CSV table of N, CA and C in Angstrom, one decimal:
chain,number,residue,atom,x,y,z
P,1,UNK,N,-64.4,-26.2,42.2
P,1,UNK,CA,-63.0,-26.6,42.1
P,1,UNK,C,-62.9,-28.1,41.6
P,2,UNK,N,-62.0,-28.4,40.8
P,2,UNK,CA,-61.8,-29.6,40.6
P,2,UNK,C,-60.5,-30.2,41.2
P,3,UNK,N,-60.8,-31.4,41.9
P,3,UNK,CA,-59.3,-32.2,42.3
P,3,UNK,C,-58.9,-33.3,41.1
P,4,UNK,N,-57.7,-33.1,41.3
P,4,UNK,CA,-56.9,-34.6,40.1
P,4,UNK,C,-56.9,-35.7,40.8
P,5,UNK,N,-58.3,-36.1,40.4
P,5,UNK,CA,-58.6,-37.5,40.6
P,5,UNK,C,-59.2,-38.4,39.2
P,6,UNK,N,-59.2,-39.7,39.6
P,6,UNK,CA,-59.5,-40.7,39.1
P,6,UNK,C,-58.3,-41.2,37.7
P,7,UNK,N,-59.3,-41.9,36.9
P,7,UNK,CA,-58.0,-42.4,35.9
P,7,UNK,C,-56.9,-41.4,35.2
P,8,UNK,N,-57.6,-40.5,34.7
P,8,UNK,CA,-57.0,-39.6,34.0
P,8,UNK,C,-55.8,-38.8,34.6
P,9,UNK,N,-56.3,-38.5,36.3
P,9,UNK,CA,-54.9,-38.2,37.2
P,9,UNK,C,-53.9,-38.6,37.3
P,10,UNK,N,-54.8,-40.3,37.5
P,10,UNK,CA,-53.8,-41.5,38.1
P,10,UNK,C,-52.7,-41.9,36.2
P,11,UNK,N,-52.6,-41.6,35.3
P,11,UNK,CA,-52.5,-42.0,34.2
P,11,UNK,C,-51.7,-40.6,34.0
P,12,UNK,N,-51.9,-39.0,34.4
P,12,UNK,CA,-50.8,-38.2,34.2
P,12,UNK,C,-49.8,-38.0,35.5
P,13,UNK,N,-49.7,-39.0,36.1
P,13,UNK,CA,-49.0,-39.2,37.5
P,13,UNK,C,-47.9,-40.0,37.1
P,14,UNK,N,-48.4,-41.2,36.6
P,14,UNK,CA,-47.3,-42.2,36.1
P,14,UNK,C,-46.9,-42.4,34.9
P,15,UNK,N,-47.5,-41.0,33.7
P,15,UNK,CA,-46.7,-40.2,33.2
P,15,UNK,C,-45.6,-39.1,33.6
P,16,UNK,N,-45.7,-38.5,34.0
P,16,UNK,CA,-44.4,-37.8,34.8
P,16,UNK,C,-43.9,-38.5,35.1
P,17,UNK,N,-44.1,-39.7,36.2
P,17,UNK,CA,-43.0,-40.2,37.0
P,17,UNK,C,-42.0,-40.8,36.2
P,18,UNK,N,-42.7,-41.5,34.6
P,18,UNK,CA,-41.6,-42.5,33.6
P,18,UNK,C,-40.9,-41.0,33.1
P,19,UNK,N,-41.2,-39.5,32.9
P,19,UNK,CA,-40.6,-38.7,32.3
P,19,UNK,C,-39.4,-38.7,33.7
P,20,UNK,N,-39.3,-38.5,34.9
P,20,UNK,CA,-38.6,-38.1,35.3
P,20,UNK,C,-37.2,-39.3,35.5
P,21,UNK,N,-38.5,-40.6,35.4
P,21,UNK,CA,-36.9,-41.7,35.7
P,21,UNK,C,-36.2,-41.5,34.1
P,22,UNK,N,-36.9,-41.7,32.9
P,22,UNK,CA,-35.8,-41.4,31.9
P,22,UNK,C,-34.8,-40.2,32.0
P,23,UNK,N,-35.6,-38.9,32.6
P,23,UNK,CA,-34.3,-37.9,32.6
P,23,UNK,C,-33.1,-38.0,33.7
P,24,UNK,N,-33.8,-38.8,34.9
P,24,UNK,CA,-32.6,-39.4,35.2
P,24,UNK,C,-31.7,-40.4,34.8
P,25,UNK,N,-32.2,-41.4,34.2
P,25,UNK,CA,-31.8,-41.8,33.7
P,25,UNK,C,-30.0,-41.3,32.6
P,26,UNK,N,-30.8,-40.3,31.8
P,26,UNK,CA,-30.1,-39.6,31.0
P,26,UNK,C,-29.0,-39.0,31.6
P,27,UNK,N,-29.3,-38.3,32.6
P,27,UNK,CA,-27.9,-37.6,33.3
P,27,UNK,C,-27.2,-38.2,34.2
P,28,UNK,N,-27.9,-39.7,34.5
P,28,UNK,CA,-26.7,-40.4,34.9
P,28,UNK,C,-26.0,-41.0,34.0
P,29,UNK,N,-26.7,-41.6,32.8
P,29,UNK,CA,-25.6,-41.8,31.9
P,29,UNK,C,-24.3,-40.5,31.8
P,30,UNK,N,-24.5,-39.3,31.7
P,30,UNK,CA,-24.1,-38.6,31.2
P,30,UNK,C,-22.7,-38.2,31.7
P,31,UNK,N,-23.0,-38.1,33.2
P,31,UNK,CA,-22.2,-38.3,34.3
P,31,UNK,C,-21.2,-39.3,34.4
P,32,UNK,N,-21.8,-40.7,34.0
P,32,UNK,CA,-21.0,-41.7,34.3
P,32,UNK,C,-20.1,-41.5,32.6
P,33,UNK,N,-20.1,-40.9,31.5
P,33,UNK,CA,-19.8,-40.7,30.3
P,33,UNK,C,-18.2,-40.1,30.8
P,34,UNK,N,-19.0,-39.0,31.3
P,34,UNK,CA,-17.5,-37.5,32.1
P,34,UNK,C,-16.6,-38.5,32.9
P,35,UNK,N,-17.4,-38.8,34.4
P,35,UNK,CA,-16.5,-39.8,34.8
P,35,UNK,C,-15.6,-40.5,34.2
P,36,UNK,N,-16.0,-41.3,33.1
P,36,UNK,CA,-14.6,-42.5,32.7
P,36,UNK,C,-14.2,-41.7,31.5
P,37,UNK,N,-14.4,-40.2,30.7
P,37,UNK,CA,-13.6,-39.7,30.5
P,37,UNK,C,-12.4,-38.9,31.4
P,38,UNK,N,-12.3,-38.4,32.4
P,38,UNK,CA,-11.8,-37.8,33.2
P,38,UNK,C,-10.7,-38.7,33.7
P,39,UNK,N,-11.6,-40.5,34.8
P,39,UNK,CA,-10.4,-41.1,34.4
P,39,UNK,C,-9.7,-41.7,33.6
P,40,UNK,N,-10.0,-41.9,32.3
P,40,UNK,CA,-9.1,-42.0,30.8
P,40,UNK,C,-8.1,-40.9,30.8
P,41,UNK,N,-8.2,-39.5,31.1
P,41,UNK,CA,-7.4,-38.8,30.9
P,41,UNK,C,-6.3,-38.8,32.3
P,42,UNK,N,-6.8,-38.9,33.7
P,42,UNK,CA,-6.0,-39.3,34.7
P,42,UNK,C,-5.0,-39.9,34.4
P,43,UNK,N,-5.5,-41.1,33.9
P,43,UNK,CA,-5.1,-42.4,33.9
P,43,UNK,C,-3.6,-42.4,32.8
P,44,UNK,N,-4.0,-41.4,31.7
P,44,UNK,CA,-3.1,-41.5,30.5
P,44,UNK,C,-1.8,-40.0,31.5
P,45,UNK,N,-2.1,-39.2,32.4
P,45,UNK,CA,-1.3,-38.2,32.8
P,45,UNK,C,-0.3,-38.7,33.9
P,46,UNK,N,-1.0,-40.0,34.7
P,46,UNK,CA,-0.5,-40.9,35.8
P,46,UNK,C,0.8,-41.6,34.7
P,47,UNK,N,0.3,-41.9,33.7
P,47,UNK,CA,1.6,-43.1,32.7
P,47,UNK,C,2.3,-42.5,32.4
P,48,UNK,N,2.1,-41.1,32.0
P,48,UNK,CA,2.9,-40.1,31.6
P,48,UNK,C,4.2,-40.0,32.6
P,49,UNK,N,3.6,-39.6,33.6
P,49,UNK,CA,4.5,-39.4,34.9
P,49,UNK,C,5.7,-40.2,35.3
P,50,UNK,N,4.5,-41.8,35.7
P,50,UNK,CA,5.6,-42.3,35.6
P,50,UNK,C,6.9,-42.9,34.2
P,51,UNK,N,6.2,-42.7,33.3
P,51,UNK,CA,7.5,-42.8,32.2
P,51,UNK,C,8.5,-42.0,32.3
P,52,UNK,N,7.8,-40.3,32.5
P,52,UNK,CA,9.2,-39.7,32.6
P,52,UNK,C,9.5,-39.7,33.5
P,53,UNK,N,9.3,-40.3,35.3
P,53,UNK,CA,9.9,-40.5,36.1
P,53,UNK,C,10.6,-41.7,36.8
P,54,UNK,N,11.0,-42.2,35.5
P,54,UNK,CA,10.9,-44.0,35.9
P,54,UNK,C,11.9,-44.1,36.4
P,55,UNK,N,13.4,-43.7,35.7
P,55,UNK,CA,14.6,-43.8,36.7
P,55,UNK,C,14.4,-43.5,38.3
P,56,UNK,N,14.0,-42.2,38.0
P,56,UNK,CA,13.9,-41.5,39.5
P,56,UNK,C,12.9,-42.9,40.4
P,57,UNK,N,11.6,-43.1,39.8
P,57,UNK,CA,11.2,-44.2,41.4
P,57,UNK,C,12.1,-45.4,41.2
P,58,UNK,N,12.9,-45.8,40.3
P,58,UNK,CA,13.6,-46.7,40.5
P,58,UNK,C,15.0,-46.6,41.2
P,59,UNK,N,15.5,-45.5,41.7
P,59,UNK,CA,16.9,-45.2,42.1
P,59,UNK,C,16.4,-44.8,43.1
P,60,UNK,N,15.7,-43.9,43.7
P,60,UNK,CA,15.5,-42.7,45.1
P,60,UNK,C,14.2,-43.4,45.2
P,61,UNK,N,14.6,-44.2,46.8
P,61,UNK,CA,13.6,-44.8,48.1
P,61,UNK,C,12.6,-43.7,48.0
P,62,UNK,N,13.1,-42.3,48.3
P,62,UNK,CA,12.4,-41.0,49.1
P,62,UNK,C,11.3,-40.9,47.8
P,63,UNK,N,11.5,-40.8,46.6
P,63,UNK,CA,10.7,-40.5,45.5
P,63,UNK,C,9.9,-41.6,45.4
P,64,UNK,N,10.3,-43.1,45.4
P,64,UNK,CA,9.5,-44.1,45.1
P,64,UNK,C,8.5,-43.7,46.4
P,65,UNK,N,8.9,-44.0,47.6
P,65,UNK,CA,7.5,-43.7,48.8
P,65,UNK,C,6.8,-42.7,48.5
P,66,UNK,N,7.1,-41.5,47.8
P,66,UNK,CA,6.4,-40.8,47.8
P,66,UNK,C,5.2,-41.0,46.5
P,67,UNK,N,5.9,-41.5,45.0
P,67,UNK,CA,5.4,-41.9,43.9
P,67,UNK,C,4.1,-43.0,44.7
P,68,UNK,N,4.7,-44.2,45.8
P,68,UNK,CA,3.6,-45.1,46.2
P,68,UNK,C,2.8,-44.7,47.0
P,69,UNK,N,3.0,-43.6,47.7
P,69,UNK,CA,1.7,-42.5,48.7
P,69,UNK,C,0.7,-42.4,47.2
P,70,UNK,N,1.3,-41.4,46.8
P,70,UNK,CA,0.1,-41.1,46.5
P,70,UNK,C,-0.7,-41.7,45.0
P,71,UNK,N,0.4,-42.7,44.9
P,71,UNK,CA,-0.7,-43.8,44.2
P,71,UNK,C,-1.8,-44.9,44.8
P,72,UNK,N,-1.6,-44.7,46.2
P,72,UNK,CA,-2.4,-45.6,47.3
P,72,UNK,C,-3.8,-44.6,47.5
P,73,UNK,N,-3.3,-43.1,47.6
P,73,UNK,CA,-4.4,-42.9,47.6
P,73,UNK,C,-5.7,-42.8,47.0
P,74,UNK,N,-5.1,-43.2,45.6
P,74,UNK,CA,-6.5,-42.7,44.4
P,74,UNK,C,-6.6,-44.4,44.2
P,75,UNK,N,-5.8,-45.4,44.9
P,75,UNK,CA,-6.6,-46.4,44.7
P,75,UNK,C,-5.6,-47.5,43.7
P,76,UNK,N,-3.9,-47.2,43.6
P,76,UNK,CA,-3.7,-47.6,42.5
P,76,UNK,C,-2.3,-48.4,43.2
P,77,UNK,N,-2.2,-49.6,42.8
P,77,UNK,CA,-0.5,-50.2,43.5
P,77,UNK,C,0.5,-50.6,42.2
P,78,UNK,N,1.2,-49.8,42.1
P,78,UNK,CA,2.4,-50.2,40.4
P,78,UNK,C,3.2,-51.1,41.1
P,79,UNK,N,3.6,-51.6,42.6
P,79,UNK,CA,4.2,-52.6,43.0
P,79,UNK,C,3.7,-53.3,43.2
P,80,UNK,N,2.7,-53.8,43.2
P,80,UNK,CA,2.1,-54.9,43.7
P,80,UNK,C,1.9,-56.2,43.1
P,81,UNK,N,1.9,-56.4,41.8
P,81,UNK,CA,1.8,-57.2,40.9
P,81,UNK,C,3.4,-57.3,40.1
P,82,UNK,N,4.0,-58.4,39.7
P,82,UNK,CA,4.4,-58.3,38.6
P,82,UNK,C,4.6,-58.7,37.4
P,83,UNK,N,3.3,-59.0,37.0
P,83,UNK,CA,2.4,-59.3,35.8
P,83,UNK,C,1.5,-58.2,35.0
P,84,UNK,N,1.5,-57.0,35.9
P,84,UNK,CA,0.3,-56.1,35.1
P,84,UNK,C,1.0,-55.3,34.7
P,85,UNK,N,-0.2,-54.2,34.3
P,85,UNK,CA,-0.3,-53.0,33.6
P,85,UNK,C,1.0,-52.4,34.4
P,86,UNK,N,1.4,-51.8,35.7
P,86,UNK,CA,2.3,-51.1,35.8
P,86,UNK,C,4.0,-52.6,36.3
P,87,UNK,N,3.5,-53.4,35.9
P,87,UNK,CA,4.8,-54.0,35.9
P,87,UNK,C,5.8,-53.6,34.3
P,88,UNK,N,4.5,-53.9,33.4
P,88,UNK,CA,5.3,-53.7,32.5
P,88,UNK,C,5.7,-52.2,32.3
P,89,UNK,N,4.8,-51.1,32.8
P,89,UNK,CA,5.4,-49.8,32.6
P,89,UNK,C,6.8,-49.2,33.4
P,90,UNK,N,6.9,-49.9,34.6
P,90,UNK,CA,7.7,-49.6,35.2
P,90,UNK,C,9.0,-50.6,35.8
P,91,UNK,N,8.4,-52.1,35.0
P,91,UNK,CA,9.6,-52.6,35.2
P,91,UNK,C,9.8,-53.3,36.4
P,92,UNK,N,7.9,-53.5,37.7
P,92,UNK,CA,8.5,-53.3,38.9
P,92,UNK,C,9.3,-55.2,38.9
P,93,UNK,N,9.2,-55.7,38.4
P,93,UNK,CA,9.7,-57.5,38.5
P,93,UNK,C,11.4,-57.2,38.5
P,94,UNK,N,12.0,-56.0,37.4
P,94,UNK,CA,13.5,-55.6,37.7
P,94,UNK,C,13.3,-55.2,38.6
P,95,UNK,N,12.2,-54.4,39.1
P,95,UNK,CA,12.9,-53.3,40.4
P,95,UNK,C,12.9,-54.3,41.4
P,96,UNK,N,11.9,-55.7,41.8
P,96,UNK,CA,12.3,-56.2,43.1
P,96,UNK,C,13.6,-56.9,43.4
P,97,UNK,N,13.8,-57.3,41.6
P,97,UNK,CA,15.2,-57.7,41.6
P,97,UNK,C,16.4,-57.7,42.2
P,98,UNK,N,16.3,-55.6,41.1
P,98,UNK,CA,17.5,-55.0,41.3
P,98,UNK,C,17.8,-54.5,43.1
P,99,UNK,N,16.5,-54.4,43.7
P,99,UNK,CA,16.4,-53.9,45.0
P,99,UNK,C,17.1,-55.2,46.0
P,100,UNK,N,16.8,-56.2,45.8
P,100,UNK,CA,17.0,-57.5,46.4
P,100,UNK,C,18.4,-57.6,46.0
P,101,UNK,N,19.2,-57.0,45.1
P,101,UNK,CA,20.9,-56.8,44.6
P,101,UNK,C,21.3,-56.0,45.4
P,102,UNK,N,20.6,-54.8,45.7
P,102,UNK,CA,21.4,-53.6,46.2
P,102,UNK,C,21.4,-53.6,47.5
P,103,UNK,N,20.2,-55.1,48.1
P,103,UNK,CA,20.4,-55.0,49.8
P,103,UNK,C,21.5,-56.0,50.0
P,104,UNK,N,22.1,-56.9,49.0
P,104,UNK,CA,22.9,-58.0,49.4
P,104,UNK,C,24.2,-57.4,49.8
């Protein structure tokens, strides 16, 4: 019987091992590819939303809390800023405005 020893073992050992980090390699790229397509398209169905729902979180408390639930959960605050991406989509710098009008 022969055992896999010496150089020639030790040399198709650390052959495989670079085959297997490049193929992981590969399908973590691949993954992380899907990933930031998947949220690209989230992200474009989220803008959607709120465009055609922008009166509604801007008029109805009950809809806005609910619009800001479950934008808290995936990680996202459209009120929180109002300098960004969803100030300008949704206006929120009028909405603290108009909200601070409609408590006076």
């Amino acid at each position: 019987m022969r055992r896999n020893v010496g150089i020639g073992a030790i040399n198709k050992q650390r052959l495989a091992r670079e085959k297997l980090t490049q193929k992981g390699s590969e399908i973590a790229e691949l993954q992380m590819q899907h990933v930031s397509q998947q949220m690209e398209v989230f992200k474009k169905s989220l803008e959607e939303f709120a465009m055609k729902y922008k009166s509604e979180i801007k008029k109805n408390p009950e809809f806005r809390a609910r619009f800001q639930v479950m934008c808290s959960k995936i990680g996202v605050d459209p009120l929180a800023s109002s300098k960004g991406f969803w100030a300008q989509l949704l206006g929120v710098g009028d909405f603290y405005y108009e909200l601070g009008v409609q408590n006076c």
